[in-house]
PDB file of C-alpha atoms in Angstrom:
ATOM      1  CA  VAL K 266      75.886  63.420 -33.705  1.00 77.00           C
ATOM      2  CA  THR K 267      74.741  59.985 -34.767  1.00 80.00           C
ATOM      3  CA  ASN K 268      72.489  57.640 -32.842  1.00 82.00           C
ATOM      4  CA  THR K 269      75.446  55.380 -32.020  1.00 84.00           C
ATOM      5  CA  ILE K 270      77.474  58.266 -30.593  1.00 87.00           C
ATOM      6  CA  PHE K 271      74.470  59.254 -28.504  1.00 86.00           C
ATOM      7  CA  THR K 272      74.242  55.677 -27.226  1.00 87.00           C
ATOM      8  CA  ALA K 273      77.970  55.633 -26.481  1.00 89.00           C
ATOM      9  CA  TRP K 274      77.581  58.811 -24.441  1.00 92.00           C
ATOM     10  CA  ILE K 275      74.744  57.208 -22.499  1.00 90.00           C
ATOM     11  CA  SER K 276      76.839  54.125 -21.743  1.00 91.00           C
ATOM     12  CA  ILE K 277      79.845  56.241 -20.706  1.00 92.00           C
ATOM     13  CA  THR K 278      77.600  58.327 -18.450  1.00 94.00           C
ATOM     14  CA  LEU K 279      76.082  55.158 -17.000  1.00 93.00           C
ATOM     15  CA  LEU K 280      79.522  53.696 -16.226  1.00 93.00           C
ATOM     16  CA  VAL K 281      80.769  56.929 -14.653  1.00 93.00           C
ATOM     17  CA  VAL K 282      77.659  57.274 -12.492  1.00 93.00           C
ATOM     18  CA  LEU K 283      77.721  53.609 -11.427  1.00 90.00           C
ATOM     19  CA  PHE K 284      81.380  53.604 -10.399  1.00 88.00           C
ATOM     20  CA  TRP K 285      81.203  57.071  -8.856  1.00 90.00           C
ATOM     21  CA  THR K 286      78.193  55.994  -6.793  1.00 89.00           C
ATOM     22  CA  ALA K 287      79.957  52.791  -5.753  1.00 86.00           C
ATOM     23  CA  THR K 288      83.130  54.572  -4.667  1.00 83.00           C
ATOM     24  CA  ARG K 289      82.024  57.964  -3.349  1.00 84.00           C
ATOM     25  CA  ARG K 290      81.653  56.715   0.237  1.00 82.00           C
ATOM     26  CA  MET K 291      84.154  53.894   0.335  1.00 82.00           C
ATOM     27  CA  LYS K 292      84.351  51.903   3.544  1.00 82.00           C
ATOM     28  CA  LEU K 293      86.796  49.353   4.846  1.00 83.00           C
ATOM     29  CA  ILE K 294      83.937  46.860   5.026  1.00 84.00           C
ATOM     30  CA  PRO K 295      82.222  47.512   1.704  1.00 81.00           C
ATOM     31  CA  GLY K 296      78.510  47.675   1.156  1.00 82.00           C
ATOM     32  CA  ARG K 297      76.813  45.597  -1.520  1.00 85.00           C
ATOM     33  CA  PHE K 298      77.266  48.128  -4.330  1.00 85.00           C
ATOM     34  CA  GLN K 299      80.907  48.878  -3.472  1.00 87.00           C
ATOM     35  CA  ALA K 300      81.638  45.135  -3.241  1.00 89.00           C
ATOM     36  CA  ILE K 301      80.184  44.529  -6.705  1.00 88.00           C
ATOM     37  CA  ALA K 302      82.276  47.364  -8.209  1.00 89.00           C
ATOM     38  CA  GLU K 303      85.412  46.157  -6.445  1.00 89.00           C
ATOM     39  CA  SER K 304      84.745  42.590  -7.610  1.00 92.00           C
ATOM     40  CA  ILE K 305      84.446  43.699 -11.234  1.00 91.00           C
ATOM     41  CA  ILE K 306      87.671  45.704 -11.074  1.00 92.00           C
ATOM     42  CA  PHE K 307      89.489  42.946  -9.180  1.00 93.00           C
ATOM     43  CA  TYR K 308      88.383  40.320 -11.704  1.00 93.00           C
ATOM     44  CA  LEU K 309      89.618  42.441 -14.627  1.00 93.00           C
ATOM     45  CA  TYR K 310      92.882  43.180 -12.820  1.00 94.00           C
ATOM     46  CA  GLU K 311      93.467  39.485 -12.093  1.00 94.00           C
ATOM     47  CA  PHE K 312      92.662  38.660 -15.717  1.00 92.00           C
ATOM     48  CA  CYS K 313      95.329  41.115 -16.925  1.00 92.00           C
ATOM     49  CA  THR K 314      97.986  40.034 -14.439  1.00 93.00           C
ATOM     50  CA  ASP K 315      97.358  36.313 -15.027  1.00 93.00           C
ATOM     51  CA  ILE K 316      97.946  36.727 -18.736  1.00 91.00           C
ATOM     52  CA  ALA K 317     100.664  39.396 -18.835  1.00 89.00           C
ATOM     53  CA  GLY K 318     102.351  39.045 -15.442  1.00 89.00           C
ATOM     54  CA  GLU K 319     102.344  41.529 -12.579  1.00 90.00           C
ATOM     55  CA  LYS K 320     104.437  44.264 -14.218  1.00 87.00           C
ATOM     56  CA  ASN K 321     102.803  44.240 -17.646  1.00 87.00           C
ATOM     57  CA  GLY K 322      99.349  43.474 -16.260  1.00 89.00           C
ATOM     58  CA  ARG K 323      99.412  46.719 -14.292  1.00 90.00           C
ATOM     59  CA  ARG K 324     100.406  48.537 -17.463  1.00 89.00           C
ATOM     60  CA  PHE K 325      97.677  46.975 -19.642  1.00 89.00           C
ATOM     61  CA  PHE K 326      94.908  47.010 -17.031  1.00 92.00           C
ATOM     62  CA  PRO K 327      93.479  50.537 -17.576  1.00 92.00           C
ATOM     63  CA  LEU K 328      93.088  50.070 -21.331  1.00 92.00           C
ATOM     64  CA  VAL K 329      91.761  46.507 -21.138  1.00 91.00           C
ATOM     65  CA  ALA K 330      89.293  47.333 -18.356  1.00 93.00           C
ATOM     66  CA  THR K 331      88.044  50.462 -20.115  1.00 92.00           C
ATOM     67  CA  ILE K 332      87.483  48.731 -23.440  1.00 92.00           C
ATOM     68  CA  PHE K 333      85.859  45.713 -21.786  1.00 93.00           C
ATOM     69  CA  LEU K 334      83.490  47.755 -19.621  1.00 94.00           C
ATOM     70  CA  PHE K 335      82.560  50.043 -22.534  1.00 92.00           C
ATOM     71  CA  VAL K 336      81.832  47.155 -24.921  1.00 91.00           C
ATOM     72  CA  ILE K 337      79.921  45.073 -22.376  1.00 92.00           C
ATOM     73  CA  THR K 338      77.822  48.068 -21.308  1.00 91.00           C
ATOM     74  CA  ASN K 339      76.911  48.798 -24.931  1.00 89.00           C
ATOM     75  CA  ALA K 340      76.013  45.158 -25.499  1.00 87.00           C
ATOM     76  CA  LEU K 341      73.870  44.964 -22.350  1.00 89.00           C
ATOM     77  CA  MET K 342      72.068  48.197 -23.228  1.00 87.00           C
ATOM     78  CA  ASN K 343      70.823  46.525 -26.417  1.00 83.00           C
ATOM     79  CA  LEU K 344      68.978  43.984 -24.252  1.00 85.00           C
ATOM     80  CA  ILE K 345      66.702  46.639 -22.741  1.00 82.00           C
ATOM     81  CA  PRO K 346      63.182  46.084 -24.134  1.00 80.00           C
ATOM     82  CA  GLY K 347      62.202  48.788 -26.623  1.00 77.00           C
ATOM     83  CA  TYR K 348      65.751  50.114 -26.870  1.00 77.00           C
ATOM     84  CA  ASN K 349      65.930  50.020 -30.672  1.00 74.00           C
ATOM     85  CA  SER K 350      62.234  50.671 -31.234  1.00 75.00           C
ATOM     86  CA  ILE K 351      62.117  54.440 -30.670  1.00 76.00           C
ATOM     87  CA  LEU K 352      61.974  56.108 -34.092  1.00 76.00           C
ATOM     88  CA  ILE K 353      62.412  59.780 -34.965  1.00 79.00           C
ATOM     89  CA  GLY K 354      61.774  61.581 -38.234  1.00 78.00           C
ATOM     90  CA  GLU K 355      58.877  61.714 -40.639  1.00 79.00           C
ATOM     91  CA  GLY K 356      57.509  59.242 -43.158  1.00 76.00           C
ATOM     92  CA  ALA K 357      60.117  57.209 -44.993  1.00 77.00           C
ATOM     93  CA  HIS K 358      62.965  59.148 -43.355  1.00 79.00           C
ATOM     94  CA  GLN K 359      62.534  57.642 -39.910  1.00 78.00           C
ATOM     95  CA  THR K 360      65.585  56.427 -38.034  1.00 78.00           C
ATOM     96  CA  HIS K 361      66.236  54.845 -34.668  1.00 77.00           C
ATOM     97  CA  LEU K 362      66.846  57.276 -31.827  1.00 78.00           C
ATOM     98  CA  LEU K 363      69.093  54.808 -30.030  1.00 81.00           C
ATOM     99  CA  ARG K 364      71.255  52.205 -31.714  1.00 81.00           C
ATOM    100  CA  GLY K 365      73.974  50.193 -30.040  1.00 81.00           C
ATOM    101  CA  ALA K 366      77.435  51.696 -30.449  1.00 82.00           C
ATOM    102  CA  ASN K 367      78.824  48.249 -31.260  1.00 81.00           C
ATOM    103  CA  THR K 368      76.551  48.054 -34.328  1.00 82.00           C
ATOM    104  CA  ASP K 369      78.277  50.929 -36.127  1.00 83.00           C
ATOM    105  CA  ILE K 370      81.580  49.984 -37.768  1.00 87.00           C
ATOM    106  CA  ASN K 371      83.230  53.189 -36.544  1.00 87.00           C
ATOM    107  CA  PHE K 372      83.277  52.245 -32.860  1.00 88.00           C
ATOM    108  CA  PRO K 373      84.811  48.768 -33.245  1.00 89.00           C
ATOM    109  CA  LEU K 374      87.249  50.239 -35.772  1.00 92.00           C
ATOM    110  CA  ALA K 375      88.241  53.017 -33.368  1.00 91.00           C
ATOM    111  CA  LEU K 376      88.716  50.524 -30.547  1.00 91.00           C
ATOM    112  CA  SER K 377      90.793  48.258 -32.783  1.00 92.00           C
ATOM    113  CA  LEU K 378      92.992  51.180 -33.897  1.00 94.00           C
ATOM    114  CA  VAL K 379      93.593  52.185 -30.277  1.00 93.00           C
ATOM    115  CA  SER K 380      94.397  48.562 -29.408  1.00 91.00           C
ATOM    116  CA  PHE K 381      96.705  48.203 -32.426  1.00 92.00           C
ATOM    117  CA  ILE K 382      98.585  51.411 -31.622  1.00 93.00           C
ATOM    118  CA  MET K 383      99.008  50.414 -27.983  1.00 92.00           C
ATOM    119  CA  VAL K 384     100.177  46.887 -28.870  1.00 88.00           C
ATOM    120  CA  GLU K 385     102.783  48.305 -31.245  1.00 90.00           C
ATOM    121  CA  TYR K 386     103.848  50.956 -28.721  1.00 92.00           C
ATOM    122  CA  TRP K 387     104.236  48.437 -25.903  1.00 89.00           C
ATOM    123  CA  GLY K 388     106.075  46.043 -28.218  1.00 87.00           C
ATOM    124  CA  LEU K 389     108.527  48.740 -29.282  1.00 90.00           C
ATOM    125  CA  LYS K 390     108.997  49.951 -25.715  1.00 89.00           C
ATOM    126  CA  SER K 391     109.417  46.486 -24.194  1.00 86.00           C
ATOM    127  CA  ILE K 392     112.026  44.948 -26.480  1.00 88.00           C
ATOM    128  CA  GLY K 393     113.431  47.960 -28.313  1.00 89.00           C
ATOM    129  CA  VAL K 394     112.926  49.337 -31.782  1.00 89.00           C
ATOM    130  CA  LEU K 395     115.623  47.324 -33.587  1.00 89.00           C
ATOM    131  CA  HIS K 396     114.711  43.994 -32.012  1.00 89.00           C
ATOM    132  CA  TYR K 397     110.983  44.545 -32.548  1.00 88.00           C
ATOM    133  CA  LEU K 398     111.384  45.563 -36.184  1.00 88.00           C
ATOM    134  CA  GLY K 399     113.884  42.725 -36.643  1.00 87.00           C
ATOM    135  CA  LYS K 400     111.080  40.175 -36.592  1.00 86.00           C
ATOM    136  CA  PHE K 401     109.621  41.845 -39.690  1.00 89.00           C
ATOM    137  CA  PHE K 402     112.817  42.739 -41.540  1.00 89.00           C
ATOM    138  CA  ASN K 403     115.175  39.821 -40.899  1.00 86.00           C
ATOM    139  CA  PHE K 404     117.694  39.898 -43.739  1.00 88.00           C
ATOM    140  CA  GLY K 405     120.566  38.482 -41.628  1.00 86.00           C
ATOM    141  CA  PRO K 406     120.262  34.792 -42.586  1.00 85.00           C
ATOM    142  CA  PHE K 407     119.947  35.671 -46.282  1.00 86.00           C
ATOM    143  CA  ILE K 408     123.029  37.916 -46.242  1.00 87.00           C
ATOM    144  CA  LYS K 409     125.026  35.325 -44.255  1.00 87.00           C
ATOM    145  CA  SER K 410     124.072  32.583 -46.722  1.00 85.00           C
ATOM    146  CA  ILE K 411     125.251  34.714 -49.657  1.00 86.00           C
ATOM    147  CA  LYS K 412     128.559  35.464 -47.902  1.00 86.00           C
ATOM    148  CA  ASN K 413     129.041  31.797 -46.971  1.00 84.00           C
ATOM    149  CA  PHE K 414     127.649  30.340 -50.180  1.00 82.00           C
ATOM    150  CA  ARG K 415     130.381  27.700 -50.335  1.00 80.00           C
ATOM    151  CA  LYS K 416     129.289  26.354 -46.929  1.00 82.00           C
ATOM    152  CA  THR K 417     125.528  26.747 -47.127  1.00 79.00           C
ATOM    153  CA  GLY K 418     125.000  26.296 -50.858  1.00 83.00           C
ATOM    154  CA  PRO K 419     121.704  27.117 -52.550  1.00 85.00           C
ATOM    155  CA  MET K 420     119.742  25.650 -49.630  1.00 86.00           C
ATOM    156  CA  GLY K 421     121.084  28.351 -47.295  1.00 84.00           C
ATOM    157  CA  VAL K 422     120.042  31.064 -49.753  1.00 85.00           C
ATOM    158  CA  PHE K 423     116.606  29.464 -50.019  1.00 88.00           C
ATOM    159  CA  GLN K 424     116.242  29.377 -46.215  1.00 88.00           C
ATOM    160  CA  GLY K 425     117.301  33.034 -46.070  1.00 87.00           C
ATOM    161  CA  MET K 426     114.602  33.906 -48.611  1.00 90.00           C
ATOM    162  CA  ILE K 427     112.043  31.984 -46.532  1.00 91.00           C
ATOM    163  CA  THR K 428     113.082  34.022 -43.482  1.00 90.00           C
ATOM    164  CA  ILE K 429     112.479  37.260 -45.428  1.00 91.00           C
ATOM    165  CA  PHE K 430     109.102  35.954 -46.620  1.00 93.00           C
ATOM    166  CA  ILE K 431     108.076  34.973 -43.070  1.00 93.00           C
ATOM    167  CA  GLY K 432     108.979  38.482 -41.910  1.00 91.00           C
ATOM    168  CA  PHE K 433     106.721  39.890 -44.626  1.00 93.00           C
ATOM    169  CA  ILE K 434     103.890  37.599 -43.475  1.00 94.00           C
ATOM    170  CA  GLU K 435     104.430  38.746 -39.867  1.00 92.00           C
ATOM    171  CA  LEU K 436     104.225  42.389 -40.995  1.00 92.00           C
ATOM    172  CA  MET K 437     101.007  41.718 -42.892  1.00 93.00           C
ATOM    173  CA  ALA K 438      99.587  39.893 -39.851  1.00 92.00           C
ATOM    174  CA  GLU K 439     100.173  42.996 -37.718  1.00 90.00           C
ATOM    175  CA  PHE K 440      98.037  45.114 -40.034  1.00 90.00           C
ATOM    176  CA  ILE K 441      95.426  42.404 -40.578  1.00 93.00           C
ATOM    177  CA  ARG K 442      95.031  42.428 -36.789  1.00 89.00           C
ATOM    178  CA  ILE K 443      93.205  45.764 -37.169  1.00 91.00           C
ATOM    179  CA  ILE K 444      90.550  44.056 -39.304  1.00 91.00           C
ATOM    180  CA  SER K 445      90.268  41.063 -36.976  1.00 90.00           C
ATOM    181  CA  PHE K 446      89.959  43.335 -33.914  1.00 86.00           C
ATOM    182  CA  THR K 447      87.210  45.265 -35.676  1.00 84.00           C
TER     183      THR K 447
END
């Protein structure tokens, strides 16, 4: 158990306790704490539906809200005075007891892998496997230009090769997204 995992557990516990406390005695006319929790959730829900539409926004909302709340809680915990100043160990082998989860490469990498997998899954599910993979492996214009070489000439073959190259760049961009998310 590393100090960043310990911090992540603290932030998860904090979020669970805060939202459980805000919603355990829900009322039609909310109190201050319930209103703040509802406002946060409503804002995140509106953000998702404004960008992705009503149908897809409802689908993306749980993942987007969870990642956002987890990351923002970890970032805000780093602002607590003395948070990174508690040291454990002896002599030269001292280490911080608490260190922000966002500071360790493993947490942003894990979040980016989850995001990448979900983006690919939703892309495949929304438009179908063949159509989704067709934007990466688009050999149709190249094959058509070879078959109709008399009509298209060498320029058609060249445009077909550009289409294949653009598909390769799109495929690379999908995997580079993992690094940019991290």
